[in-house]
Short mmCIF file of C-alpha atoms and ligand atoms in Angstrom, two decimals:
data_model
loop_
_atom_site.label_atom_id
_atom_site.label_comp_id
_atom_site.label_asym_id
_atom_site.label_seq_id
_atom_site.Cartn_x
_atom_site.Cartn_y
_atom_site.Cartn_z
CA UNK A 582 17.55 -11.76 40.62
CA UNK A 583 17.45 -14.87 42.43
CA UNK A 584 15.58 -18.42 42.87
CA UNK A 585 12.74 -19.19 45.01
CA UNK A 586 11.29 -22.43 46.31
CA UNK A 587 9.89 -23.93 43.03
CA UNK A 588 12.51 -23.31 41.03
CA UNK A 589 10.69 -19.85 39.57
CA UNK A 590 13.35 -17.38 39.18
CA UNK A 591 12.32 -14.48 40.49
CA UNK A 592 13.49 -10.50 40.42
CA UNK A 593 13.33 -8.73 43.95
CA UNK A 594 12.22 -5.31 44.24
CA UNK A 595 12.05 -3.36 47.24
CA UNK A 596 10.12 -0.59 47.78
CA UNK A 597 10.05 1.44 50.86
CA UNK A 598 9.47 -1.76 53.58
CA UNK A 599 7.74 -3.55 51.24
CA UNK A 600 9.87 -6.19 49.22
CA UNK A 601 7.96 -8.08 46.19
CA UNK A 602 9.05 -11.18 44.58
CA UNK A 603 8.79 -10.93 40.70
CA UNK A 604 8.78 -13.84 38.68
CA UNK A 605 11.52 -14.06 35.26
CA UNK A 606 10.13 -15.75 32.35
CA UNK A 607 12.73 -16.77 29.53
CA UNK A 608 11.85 -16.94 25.77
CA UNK A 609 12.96 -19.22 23.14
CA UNK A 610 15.42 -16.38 22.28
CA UNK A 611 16.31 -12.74 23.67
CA UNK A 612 16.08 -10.91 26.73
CA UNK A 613 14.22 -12.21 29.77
CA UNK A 614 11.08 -10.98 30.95
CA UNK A 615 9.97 -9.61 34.09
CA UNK A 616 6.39 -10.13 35.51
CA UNK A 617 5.28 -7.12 37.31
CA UNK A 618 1.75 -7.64 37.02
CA UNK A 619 1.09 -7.95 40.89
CA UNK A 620 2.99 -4.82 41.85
CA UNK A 621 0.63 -2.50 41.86
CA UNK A 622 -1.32 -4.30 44.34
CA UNK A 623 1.63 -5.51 46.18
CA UNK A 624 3.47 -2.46 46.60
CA UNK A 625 0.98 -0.06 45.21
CA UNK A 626 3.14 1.59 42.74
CA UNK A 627 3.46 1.58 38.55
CA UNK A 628 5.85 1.24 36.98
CA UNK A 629 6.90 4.02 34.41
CA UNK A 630 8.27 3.11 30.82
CA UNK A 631 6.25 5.83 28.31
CA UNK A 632 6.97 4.87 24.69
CA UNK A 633 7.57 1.27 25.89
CA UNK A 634 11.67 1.12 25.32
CA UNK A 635 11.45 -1.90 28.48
CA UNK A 636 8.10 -2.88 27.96
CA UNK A 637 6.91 -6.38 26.58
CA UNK A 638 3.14 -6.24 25.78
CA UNK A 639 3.06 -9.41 25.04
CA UNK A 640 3.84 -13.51 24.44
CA UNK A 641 4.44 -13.63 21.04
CA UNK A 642 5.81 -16.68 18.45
CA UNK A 643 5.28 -14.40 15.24
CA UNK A 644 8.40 -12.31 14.87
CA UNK A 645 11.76 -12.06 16.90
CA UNK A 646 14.03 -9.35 16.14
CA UNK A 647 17.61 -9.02 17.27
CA UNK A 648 17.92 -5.28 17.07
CA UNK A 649 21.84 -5.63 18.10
CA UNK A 650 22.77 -8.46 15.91
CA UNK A 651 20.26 -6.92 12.93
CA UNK A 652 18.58 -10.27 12.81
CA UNK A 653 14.83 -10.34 11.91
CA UNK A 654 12.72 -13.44 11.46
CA UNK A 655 9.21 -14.68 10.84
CA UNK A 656 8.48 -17.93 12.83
CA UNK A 657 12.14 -18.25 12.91
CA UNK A 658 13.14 -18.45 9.22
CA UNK A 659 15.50 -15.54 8.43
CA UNK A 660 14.06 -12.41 6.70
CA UNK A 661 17.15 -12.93 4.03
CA UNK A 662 16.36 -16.45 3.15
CA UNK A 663 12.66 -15.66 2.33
CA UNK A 664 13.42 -12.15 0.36
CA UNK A 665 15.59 -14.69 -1.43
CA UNK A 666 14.08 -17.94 -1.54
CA UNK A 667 9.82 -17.05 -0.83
CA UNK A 668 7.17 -15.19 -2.26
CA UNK A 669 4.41 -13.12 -0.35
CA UNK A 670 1.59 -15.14 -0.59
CA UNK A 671 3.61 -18.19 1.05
CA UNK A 672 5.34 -15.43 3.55
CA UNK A 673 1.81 -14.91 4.48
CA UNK A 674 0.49 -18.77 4.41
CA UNK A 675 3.04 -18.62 6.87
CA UNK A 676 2.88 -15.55 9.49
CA UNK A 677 -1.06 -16.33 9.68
CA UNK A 678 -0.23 -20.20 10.44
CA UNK A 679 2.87 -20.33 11.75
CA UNK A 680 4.56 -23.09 9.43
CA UNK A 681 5.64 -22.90 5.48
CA UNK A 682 2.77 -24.53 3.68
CA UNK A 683 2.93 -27.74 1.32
CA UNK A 684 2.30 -27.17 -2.38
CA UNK A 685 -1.42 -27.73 -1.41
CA UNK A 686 -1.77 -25.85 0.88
CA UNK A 687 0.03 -23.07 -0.75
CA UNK A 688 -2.53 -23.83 -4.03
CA UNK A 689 -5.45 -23.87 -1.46
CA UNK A 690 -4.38 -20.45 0.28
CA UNK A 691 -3.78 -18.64 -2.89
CA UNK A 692 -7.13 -20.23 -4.36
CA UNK A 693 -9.04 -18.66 -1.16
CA UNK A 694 -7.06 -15.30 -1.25
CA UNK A 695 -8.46 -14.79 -5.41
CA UNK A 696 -11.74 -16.08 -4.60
CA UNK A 697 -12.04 -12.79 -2.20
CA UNK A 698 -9.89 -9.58 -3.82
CA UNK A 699 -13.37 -7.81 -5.27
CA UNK A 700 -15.13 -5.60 -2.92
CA UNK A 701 -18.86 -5.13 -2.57
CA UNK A 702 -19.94 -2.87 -5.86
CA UNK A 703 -21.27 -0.66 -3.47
CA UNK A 704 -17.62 0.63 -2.00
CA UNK A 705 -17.26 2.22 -5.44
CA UNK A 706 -19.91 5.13 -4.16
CA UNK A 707 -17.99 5.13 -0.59
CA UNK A 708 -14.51 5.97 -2.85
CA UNK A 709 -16.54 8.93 -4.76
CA UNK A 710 -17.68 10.48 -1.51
CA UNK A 711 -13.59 11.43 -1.27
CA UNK A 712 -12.17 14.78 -2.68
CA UNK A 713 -10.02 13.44 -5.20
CA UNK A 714 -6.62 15.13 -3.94
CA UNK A 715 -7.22 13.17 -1.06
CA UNK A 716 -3.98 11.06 0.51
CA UNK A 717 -4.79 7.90 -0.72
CA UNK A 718 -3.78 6.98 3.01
CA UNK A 719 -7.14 9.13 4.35
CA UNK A 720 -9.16 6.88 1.39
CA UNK A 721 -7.70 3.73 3.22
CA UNK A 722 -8.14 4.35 6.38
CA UNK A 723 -11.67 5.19 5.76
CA UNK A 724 -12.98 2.36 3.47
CA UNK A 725 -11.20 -0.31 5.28
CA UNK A 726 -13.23 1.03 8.58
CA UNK A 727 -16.04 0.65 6.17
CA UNK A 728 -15.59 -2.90 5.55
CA UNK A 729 -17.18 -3.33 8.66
CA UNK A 730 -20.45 -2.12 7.29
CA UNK A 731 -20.37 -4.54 4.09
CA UNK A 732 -19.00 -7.76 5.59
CA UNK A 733 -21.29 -8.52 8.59
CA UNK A 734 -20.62 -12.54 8.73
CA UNK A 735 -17.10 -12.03 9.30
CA UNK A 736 -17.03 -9.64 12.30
CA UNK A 737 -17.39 -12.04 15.51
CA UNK A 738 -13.95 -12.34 17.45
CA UNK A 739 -15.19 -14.48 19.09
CA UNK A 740 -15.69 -17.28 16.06
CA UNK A 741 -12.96 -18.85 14.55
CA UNK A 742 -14.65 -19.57 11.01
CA UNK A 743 -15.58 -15.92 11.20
CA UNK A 744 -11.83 -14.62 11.84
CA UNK A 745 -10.14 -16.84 9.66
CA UNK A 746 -13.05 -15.38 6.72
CA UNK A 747 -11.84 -11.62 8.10
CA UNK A 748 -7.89 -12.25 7.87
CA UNK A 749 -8.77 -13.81 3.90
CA UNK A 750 -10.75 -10.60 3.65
CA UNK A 751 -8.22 -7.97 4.41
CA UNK A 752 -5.50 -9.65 2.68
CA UNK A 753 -7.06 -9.73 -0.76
CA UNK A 754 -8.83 -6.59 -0.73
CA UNK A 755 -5.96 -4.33 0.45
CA UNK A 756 -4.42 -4.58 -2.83
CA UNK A 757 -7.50 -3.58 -4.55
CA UNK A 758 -8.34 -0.79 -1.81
CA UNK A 759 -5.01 1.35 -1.98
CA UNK A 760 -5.23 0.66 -6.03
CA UNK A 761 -8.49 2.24 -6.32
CA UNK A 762 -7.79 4.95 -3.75
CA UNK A 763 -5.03 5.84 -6.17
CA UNK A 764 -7.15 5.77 -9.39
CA UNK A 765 -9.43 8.02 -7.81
CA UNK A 766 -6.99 10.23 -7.34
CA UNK A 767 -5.83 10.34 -10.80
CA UNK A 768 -9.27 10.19 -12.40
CA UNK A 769 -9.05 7.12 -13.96
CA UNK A 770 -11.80 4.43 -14.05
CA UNK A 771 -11.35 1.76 -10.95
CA UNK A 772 -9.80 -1.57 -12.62
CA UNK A 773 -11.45 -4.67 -10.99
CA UNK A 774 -9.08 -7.47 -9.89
CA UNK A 775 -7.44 -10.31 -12.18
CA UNK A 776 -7.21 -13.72 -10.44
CA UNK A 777 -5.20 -15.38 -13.28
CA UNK A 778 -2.17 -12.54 -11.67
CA UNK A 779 0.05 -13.25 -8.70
CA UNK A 780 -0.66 -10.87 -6.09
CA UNK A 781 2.05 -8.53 -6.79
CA UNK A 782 1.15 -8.79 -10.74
CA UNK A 783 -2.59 -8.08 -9.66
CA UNK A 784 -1.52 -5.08 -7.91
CA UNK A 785 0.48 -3.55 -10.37
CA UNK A 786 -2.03 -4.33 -13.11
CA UNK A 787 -5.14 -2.69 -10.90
CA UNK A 788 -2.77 0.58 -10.36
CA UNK A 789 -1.79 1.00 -14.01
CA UNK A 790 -3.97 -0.89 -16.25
CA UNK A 791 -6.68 1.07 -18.41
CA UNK A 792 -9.76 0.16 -19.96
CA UNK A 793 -9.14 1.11 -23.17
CA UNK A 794 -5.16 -0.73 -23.57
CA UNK A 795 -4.08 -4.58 -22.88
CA UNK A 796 -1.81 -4.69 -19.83
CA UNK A 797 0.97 -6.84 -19.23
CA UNK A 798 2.91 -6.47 -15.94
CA UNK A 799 6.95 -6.20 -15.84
CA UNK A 800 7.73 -9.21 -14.72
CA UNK A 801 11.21 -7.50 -12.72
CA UNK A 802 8.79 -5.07 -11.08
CA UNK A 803 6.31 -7.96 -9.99
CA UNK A 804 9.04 -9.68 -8.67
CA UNK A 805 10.34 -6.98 -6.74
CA UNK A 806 7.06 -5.34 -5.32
CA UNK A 807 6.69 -9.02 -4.19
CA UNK A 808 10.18 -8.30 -2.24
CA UNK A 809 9.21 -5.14 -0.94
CA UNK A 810 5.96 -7.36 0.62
CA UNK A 811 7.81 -9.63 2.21
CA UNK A 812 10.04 -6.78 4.04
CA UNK A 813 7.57 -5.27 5.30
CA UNK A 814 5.53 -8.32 6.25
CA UNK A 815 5.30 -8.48 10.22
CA UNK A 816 7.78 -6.52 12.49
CA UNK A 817 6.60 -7.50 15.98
CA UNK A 818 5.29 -5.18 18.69
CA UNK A 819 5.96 -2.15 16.20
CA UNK A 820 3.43 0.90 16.76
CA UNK A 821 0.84 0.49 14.40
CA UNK A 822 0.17 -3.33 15.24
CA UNK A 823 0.25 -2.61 18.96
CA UNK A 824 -2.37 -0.20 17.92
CA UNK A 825 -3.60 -2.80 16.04
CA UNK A 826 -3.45 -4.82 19.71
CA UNK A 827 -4.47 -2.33 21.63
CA UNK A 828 -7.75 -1.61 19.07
CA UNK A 829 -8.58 -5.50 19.41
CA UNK A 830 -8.33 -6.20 23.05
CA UNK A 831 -11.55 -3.92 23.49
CA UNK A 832 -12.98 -6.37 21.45
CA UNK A 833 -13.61 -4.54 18.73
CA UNK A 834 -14.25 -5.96 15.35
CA UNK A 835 -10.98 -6.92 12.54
CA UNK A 836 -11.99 -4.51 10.53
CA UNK A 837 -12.00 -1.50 12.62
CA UNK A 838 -8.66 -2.71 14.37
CA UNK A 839 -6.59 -2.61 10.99
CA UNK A 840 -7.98 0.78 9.83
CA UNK A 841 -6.71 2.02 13.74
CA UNK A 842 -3.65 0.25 12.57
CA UNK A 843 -3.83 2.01 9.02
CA UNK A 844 -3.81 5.15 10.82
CA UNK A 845 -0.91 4.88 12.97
CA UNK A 846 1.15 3.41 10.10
CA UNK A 847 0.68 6.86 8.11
CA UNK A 848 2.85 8.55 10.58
CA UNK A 849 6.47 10.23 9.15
CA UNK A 850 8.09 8.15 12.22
CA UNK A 851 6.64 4.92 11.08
CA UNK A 852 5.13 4.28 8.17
CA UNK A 853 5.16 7.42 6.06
CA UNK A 854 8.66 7.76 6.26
CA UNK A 855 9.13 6.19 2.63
CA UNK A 856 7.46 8.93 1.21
CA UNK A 857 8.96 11.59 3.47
CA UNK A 858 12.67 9.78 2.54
CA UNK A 859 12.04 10.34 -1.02
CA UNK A 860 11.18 13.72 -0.98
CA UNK A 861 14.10 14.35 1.24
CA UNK A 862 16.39 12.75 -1.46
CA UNK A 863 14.44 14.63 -4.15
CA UNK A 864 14.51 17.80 -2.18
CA UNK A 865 18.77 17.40 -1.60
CA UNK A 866 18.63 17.08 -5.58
CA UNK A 867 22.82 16.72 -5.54
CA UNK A 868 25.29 15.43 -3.61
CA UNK A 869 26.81 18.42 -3.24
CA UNK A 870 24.15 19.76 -0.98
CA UNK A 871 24.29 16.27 1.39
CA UNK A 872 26.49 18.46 4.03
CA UNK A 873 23.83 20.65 4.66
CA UNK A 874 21.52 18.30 5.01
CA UNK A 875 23.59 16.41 7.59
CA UNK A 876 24.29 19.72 9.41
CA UNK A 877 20.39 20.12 9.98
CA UNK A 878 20.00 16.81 10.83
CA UNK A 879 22.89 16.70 13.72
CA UNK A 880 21.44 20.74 15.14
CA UNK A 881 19.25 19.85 18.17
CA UNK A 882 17.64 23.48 17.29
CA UNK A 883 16.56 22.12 13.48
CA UNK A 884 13.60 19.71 13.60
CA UNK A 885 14.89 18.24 10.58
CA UNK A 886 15.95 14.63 11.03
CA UNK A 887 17.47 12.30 8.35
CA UNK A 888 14.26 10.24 7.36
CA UNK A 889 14.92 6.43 6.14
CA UNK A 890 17.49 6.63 8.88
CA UNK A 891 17.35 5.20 12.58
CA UNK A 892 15.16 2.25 14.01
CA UNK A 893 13.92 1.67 17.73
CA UNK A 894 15.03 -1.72 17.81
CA UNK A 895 17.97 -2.19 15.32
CA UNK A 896 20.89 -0.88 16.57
CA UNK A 897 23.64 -2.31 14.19
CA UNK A 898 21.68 -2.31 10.53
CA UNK A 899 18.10 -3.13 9.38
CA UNK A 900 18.63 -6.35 7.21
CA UNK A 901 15.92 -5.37 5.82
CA UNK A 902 17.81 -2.48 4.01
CA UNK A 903 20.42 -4.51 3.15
CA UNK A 904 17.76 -6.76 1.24
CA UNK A 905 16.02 -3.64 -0.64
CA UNK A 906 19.40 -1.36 -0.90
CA UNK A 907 20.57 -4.80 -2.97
CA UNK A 908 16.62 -4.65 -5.03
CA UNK A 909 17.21 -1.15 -5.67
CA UNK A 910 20.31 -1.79 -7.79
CA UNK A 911 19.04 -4.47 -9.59
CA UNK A 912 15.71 -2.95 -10.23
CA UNK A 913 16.70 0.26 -11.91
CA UNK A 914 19.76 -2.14 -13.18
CA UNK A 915 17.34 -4.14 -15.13
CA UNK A 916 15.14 -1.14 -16.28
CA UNK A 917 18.89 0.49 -17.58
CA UNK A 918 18.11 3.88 -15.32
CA UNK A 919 21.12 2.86 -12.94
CA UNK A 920 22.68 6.36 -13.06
CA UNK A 921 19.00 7.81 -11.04
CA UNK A 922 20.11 10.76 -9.68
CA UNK A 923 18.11 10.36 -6.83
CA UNK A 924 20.15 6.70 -5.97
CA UNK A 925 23.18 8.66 -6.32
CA UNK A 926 22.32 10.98 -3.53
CA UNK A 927 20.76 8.15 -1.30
CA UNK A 928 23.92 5.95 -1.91
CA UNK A 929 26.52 9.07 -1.06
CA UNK A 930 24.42 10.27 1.63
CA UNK A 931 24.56 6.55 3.46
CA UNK A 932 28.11 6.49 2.69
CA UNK A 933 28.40 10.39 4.50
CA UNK A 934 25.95 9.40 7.29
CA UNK A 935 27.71 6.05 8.32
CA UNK A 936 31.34 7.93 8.70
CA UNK A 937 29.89 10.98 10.91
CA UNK A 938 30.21 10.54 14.50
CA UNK A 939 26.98 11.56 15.51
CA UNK A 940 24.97 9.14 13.05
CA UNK A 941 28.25 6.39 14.13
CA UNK A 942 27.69 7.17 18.20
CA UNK A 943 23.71 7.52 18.04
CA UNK A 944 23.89 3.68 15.89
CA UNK A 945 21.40 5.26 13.37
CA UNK A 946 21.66 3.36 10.12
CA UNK A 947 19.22 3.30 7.15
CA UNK A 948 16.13 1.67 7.36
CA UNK A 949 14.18 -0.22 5.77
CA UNK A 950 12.24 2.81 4.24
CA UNK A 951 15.75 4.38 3.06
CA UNK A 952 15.78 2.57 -0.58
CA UNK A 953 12.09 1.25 -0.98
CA UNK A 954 10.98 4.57 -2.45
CA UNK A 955 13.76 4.68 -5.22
CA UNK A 956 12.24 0.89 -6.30
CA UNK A 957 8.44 2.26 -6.30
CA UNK A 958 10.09 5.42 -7.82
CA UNK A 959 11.42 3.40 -10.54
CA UNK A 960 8.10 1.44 -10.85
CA UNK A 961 6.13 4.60 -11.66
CA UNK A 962 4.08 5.42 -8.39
CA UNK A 963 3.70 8.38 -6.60
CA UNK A 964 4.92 8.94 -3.11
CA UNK A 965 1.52 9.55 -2.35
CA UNK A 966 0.77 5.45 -2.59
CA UNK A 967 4.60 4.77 -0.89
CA UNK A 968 2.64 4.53 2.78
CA UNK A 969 -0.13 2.20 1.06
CA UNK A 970 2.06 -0.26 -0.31
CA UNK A 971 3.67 -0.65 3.50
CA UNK A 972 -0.10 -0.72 4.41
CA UNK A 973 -1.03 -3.79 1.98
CA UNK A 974 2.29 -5.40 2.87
CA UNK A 975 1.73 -5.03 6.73
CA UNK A 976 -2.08 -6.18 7.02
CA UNK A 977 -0.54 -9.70 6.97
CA UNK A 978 1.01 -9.03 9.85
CA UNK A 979 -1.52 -7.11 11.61
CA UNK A 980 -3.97 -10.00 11.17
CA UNK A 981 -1.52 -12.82 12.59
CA UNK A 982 -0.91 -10.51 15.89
CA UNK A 983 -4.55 -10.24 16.41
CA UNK A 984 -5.74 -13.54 15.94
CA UNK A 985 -2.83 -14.20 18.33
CA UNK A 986 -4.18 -12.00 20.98
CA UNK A 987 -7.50 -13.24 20.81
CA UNK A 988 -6.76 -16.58 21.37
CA UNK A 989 -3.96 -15.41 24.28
CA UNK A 990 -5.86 -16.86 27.78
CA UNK A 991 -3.49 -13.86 28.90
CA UNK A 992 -5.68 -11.12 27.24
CA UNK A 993 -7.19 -8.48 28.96
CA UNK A 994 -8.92 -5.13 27.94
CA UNK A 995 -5.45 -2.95 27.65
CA UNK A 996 -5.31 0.09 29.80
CA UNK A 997 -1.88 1.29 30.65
CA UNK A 998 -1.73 3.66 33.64
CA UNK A 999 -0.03 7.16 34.19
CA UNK A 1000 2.36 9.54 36.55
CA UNK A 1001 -0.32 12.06 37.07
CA UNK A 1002 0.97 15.31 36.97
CA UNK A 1003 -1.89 17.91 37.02
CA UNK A 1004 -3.52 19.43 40.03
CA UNK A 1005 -4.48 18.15 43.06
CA UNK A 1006 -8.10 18.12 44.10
CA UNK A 1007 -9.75 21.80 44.31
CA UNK A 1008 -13.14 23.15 44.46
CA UNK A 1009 -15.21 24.78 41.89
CA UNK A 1010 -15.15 28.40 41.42
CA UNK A 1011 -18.79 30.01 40.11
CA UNK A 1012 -17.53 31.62 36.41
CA UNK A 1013 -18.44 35.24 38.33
CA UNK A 1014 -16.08 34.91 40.81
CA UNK A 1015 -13.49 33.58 37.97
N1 CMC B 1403 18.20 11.86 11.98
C1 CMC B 1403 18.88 12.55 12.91
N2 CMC B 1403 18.90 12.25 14.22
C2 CMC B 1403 18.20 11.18 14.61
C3 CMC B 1403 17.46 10.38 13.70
C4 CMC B 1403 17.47 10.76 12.34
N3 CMC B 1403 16.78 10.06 11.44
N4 CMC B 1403 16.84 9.37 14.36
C5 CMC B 1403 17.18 9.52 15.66
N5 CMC B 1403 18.01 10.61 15.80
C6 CMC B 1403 18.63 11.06 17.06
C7 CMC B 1403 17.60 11.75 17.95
O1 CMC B 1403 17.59 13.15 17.73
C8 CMC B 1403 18.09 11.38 19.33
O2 CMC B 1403 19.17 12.23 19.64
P1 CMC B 1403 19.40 12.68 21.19
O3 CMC B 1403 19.68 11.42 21.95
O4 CMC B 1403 20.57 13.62 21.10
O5 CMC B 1403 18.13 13.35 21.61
C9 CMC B 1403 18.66 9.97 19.17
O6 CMC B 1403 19.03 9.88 17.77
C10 CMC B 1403 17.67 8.86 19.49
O7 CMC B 1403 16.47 9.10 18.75
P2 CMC B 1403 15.01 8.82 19.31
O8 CMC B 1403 14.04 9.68 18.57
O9 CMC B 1403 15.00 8.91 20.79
O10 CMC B 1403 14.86 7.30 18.89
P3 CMC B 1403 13.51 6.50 18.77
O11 CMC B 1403 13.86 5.08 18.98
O12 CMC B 1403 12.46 7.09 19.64
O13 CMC B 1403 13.04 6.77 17.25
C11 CMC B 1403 12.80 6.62 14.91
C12 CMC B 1403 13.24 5.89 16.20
C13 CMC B 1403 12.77 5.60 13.77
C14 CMC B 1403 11.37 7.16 15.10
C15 CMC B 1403 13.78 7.75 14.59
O14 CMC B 1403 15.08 7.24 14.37
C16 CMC B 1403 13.34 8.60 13.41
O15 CMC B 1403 12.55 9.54 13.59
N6 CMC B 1403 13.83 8.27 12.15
C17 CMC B 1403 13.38 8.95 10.96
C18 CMC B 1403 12.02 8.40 10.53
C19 CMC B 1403 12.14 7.01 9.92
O16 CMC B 1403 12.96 6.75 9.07
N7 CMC B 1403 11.21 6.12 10.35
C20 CMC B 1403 11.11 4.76 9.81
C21 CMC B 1403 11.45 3.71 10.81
S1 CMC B 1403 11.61 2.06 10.07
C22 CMC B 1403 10.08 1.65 9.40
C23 CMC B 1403 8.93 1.77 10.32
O17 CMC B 1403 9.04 1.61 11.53
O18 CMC B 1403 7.82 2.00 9.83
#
């Protein structure tokens, strides 16, 4: 690295006879970043970097993670001060706008985001077309593509009335989206909305409510379903909101670009882990048989992997387990089921993972998806609706990213490029002569 003329710090890389001067950029916090955007046509090569470990995509003032330090923050307030101190609606207020709001604001925001949680009477008929032992997942991903059909003044990118209208949208009609999805699946009667509920109490009252009982939602498990929100809020470049990214930069409408982002999210890597974790716990059963799991999980030849355990980026602990490991005690504390069998097996397996070498030398520590499924365990949902709840809780996040990017003078159609590795050029053979 070194300095050139005008004070630009620059990288030099030399390739063959060709030497290119690359200019460093430095954030507000973390690692430099290295422009490389003129080296293809400077020194006509790519650079190679598949699954992005040493790729940034992007500027971003959203989210900064310190995957070494386990730090995570939105707009640089830390992730354990707003589990503690927020709620989602305001964690939202402020990942869309980039500051905490005033109590007017915060009125205002919640006022717009109540005025918009129905959807279109007409969905109902889009939800029937489903089988009903369909994920609820494959319902979302589907009917929030559809929104795109039913809300046609909010789909110009290229209108900031009309995105602001879209990000409202999404964030009050997830909630009643995966709820539905899930009372289809059950066979119960779809429960419309309640504005005079917090969003969390809405949410739990549209999943469990019927028609023919009065309601009334736990208070303990509003307040924690609120928690598990906020953790899962925004969580930078991550892969289903660089799909979400990726989706948008074609231009395509906000809509479309969070059911792409839906999609990816259902994935056991990513998003569906929660429900693969607790089925994993469930399927242990006893701590007794947590050796055997941890045997499969360390043999390269066994496919098996420990789910709710390792992260990309954090490399010391998720603080965002730390947060929900600490829910998950008072939760089912507070309901009196502390002595869950399946806690006990999550708790001894952490304590059996974190003292084995391999789990100690690969820095694989549980996630943030290790303990949220014991809390929505405890609450009474299937694991079928685990993935949706990340899904609701994420679209917050989704939606500040893309209205980032379209607004980023930097932002381009994005097209990564390859190492081709198939044939070289040869002729066509007539299928006879085949
Ligand atoms: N159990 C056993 N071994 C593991 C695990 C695990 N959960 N995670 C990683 N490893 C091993 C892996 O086999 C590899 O070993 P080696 O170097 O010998 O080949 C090494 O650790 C590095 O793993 P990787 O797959 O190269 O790491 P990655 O950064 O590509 O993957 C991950 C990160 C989260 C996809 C992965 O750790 C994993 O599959 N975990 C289980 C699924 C999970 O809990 N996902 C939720 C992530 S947090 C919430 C979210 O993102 O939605």
């Amino acid at each position: 690295m070194g300095t050139d003329m005008s004070d630009q710090r620059t990288a030099t890389l030399t390739v063959g006879n060709t030497r290119v001067e690359l200019p460093i950029y430095s954030p507000t916090i973390g690692p430099d970043v290295i422009d490389i955007r003129k080296l293809y046509a400077e020194a006509d090569v790519f650079t190679f970097d598949p699954s992005f470990t040493s790729t940034a995509s992007c500027d971003s003032a959203i989210t900064y993670i310190d995957g070494d330090k386990g730090e995570l923050y939105y707009r640089g307030y830390p992730i354990e001060q707003l589990a503690e101190q927020s709620h989602h609606l305001e964690v939202c207020y402020l990942l869309l706008y980039g500051e905490l709001p005033n109590a007017a604001q915060m009125r205002d925001f919640e006022n717009r985001v109540t005025r918009h949680t129905m959807l279109h009477e007409q969905i109902q008929y889009f939800f029937r077309g489903f089988r009903r032992d369909a994920h609820p997942m494959a319902t979302m991903v589907g009917v929030v593509g559809a929104l795109s059909a039913f809300y046609h003044d909010s789909l110009d990118n290229n209108d900031p009335w009309q995105r602001e209208v879209a990000a409202i949208r999404m964030i009050a009609k997830l909630p009643t989206i995966a709820a539905w999805a899930y009372k289809y699946s059950i066979g119960q009667p779809f429960i419309y909305p309640k504005n005079s509920l917090s969003y969390s109490e809405n949410f739990l009252h549209m999943c469990f409510a019927v028609p023919a009982e009065d309601y009334t939602p736990n208070p303990v498990l509003a307040k924690a379903l609120d928690r598990i929100m906020m953790l899962h809020a925004d969580h930078e470049q991550n892969a289903s909101t660089s799909t979400v990214r990726l989706a948008g930069s074609s231009g395509a409408n906000p809509f479309a670009c969070i059911a792409a982002g839906i999609a990816c999210l259902w994935g056991p890597a990513h998003g569906g882990a929660n429900q693969a974790c607790l089925e994993m716990l469930r399927e242990i059963g006893t701590v007794d048989r947590i050796p055997e799991y941890i045997r499969r999980a360390k043999d390269k030849d066994d496919p098996f992997r420990l789910m709710g355990f390792g992260h990309r980026v954090y490399k010391n602990f998720d603080p965002r387990a730390q947060v929900m490991k600490q829910s998950a005690d008072e939760v089912l504390g507070l309901l009196g089921i502390e002595n869950n069998p399946t806690l006990r097996v999550a708790k001894e397996l952490e304590r059996i993972a974190l003292e084995d070498e391999y789990f100690i030398s690969k820095k694989l520590y549980p996630n943030v998806d290790f303990y949220s499924g014991i809390i929505l365990d405890a609450m009474g949902f299937p694991t079928s609706m685990f993935t949706p709840i990340f899904a609701i809780s994420r679209t917050v996040g989704w939606i500040s990213q893309w209205r980032e990017m379209v607004v980023d003078k930097d932002q381009r159609i994005g097209r990564p490029r390859q190492r081709y590795i198939g044939p070289t050029r040869r002729d066509y053979t007539p299928v006879e002569s085949r």
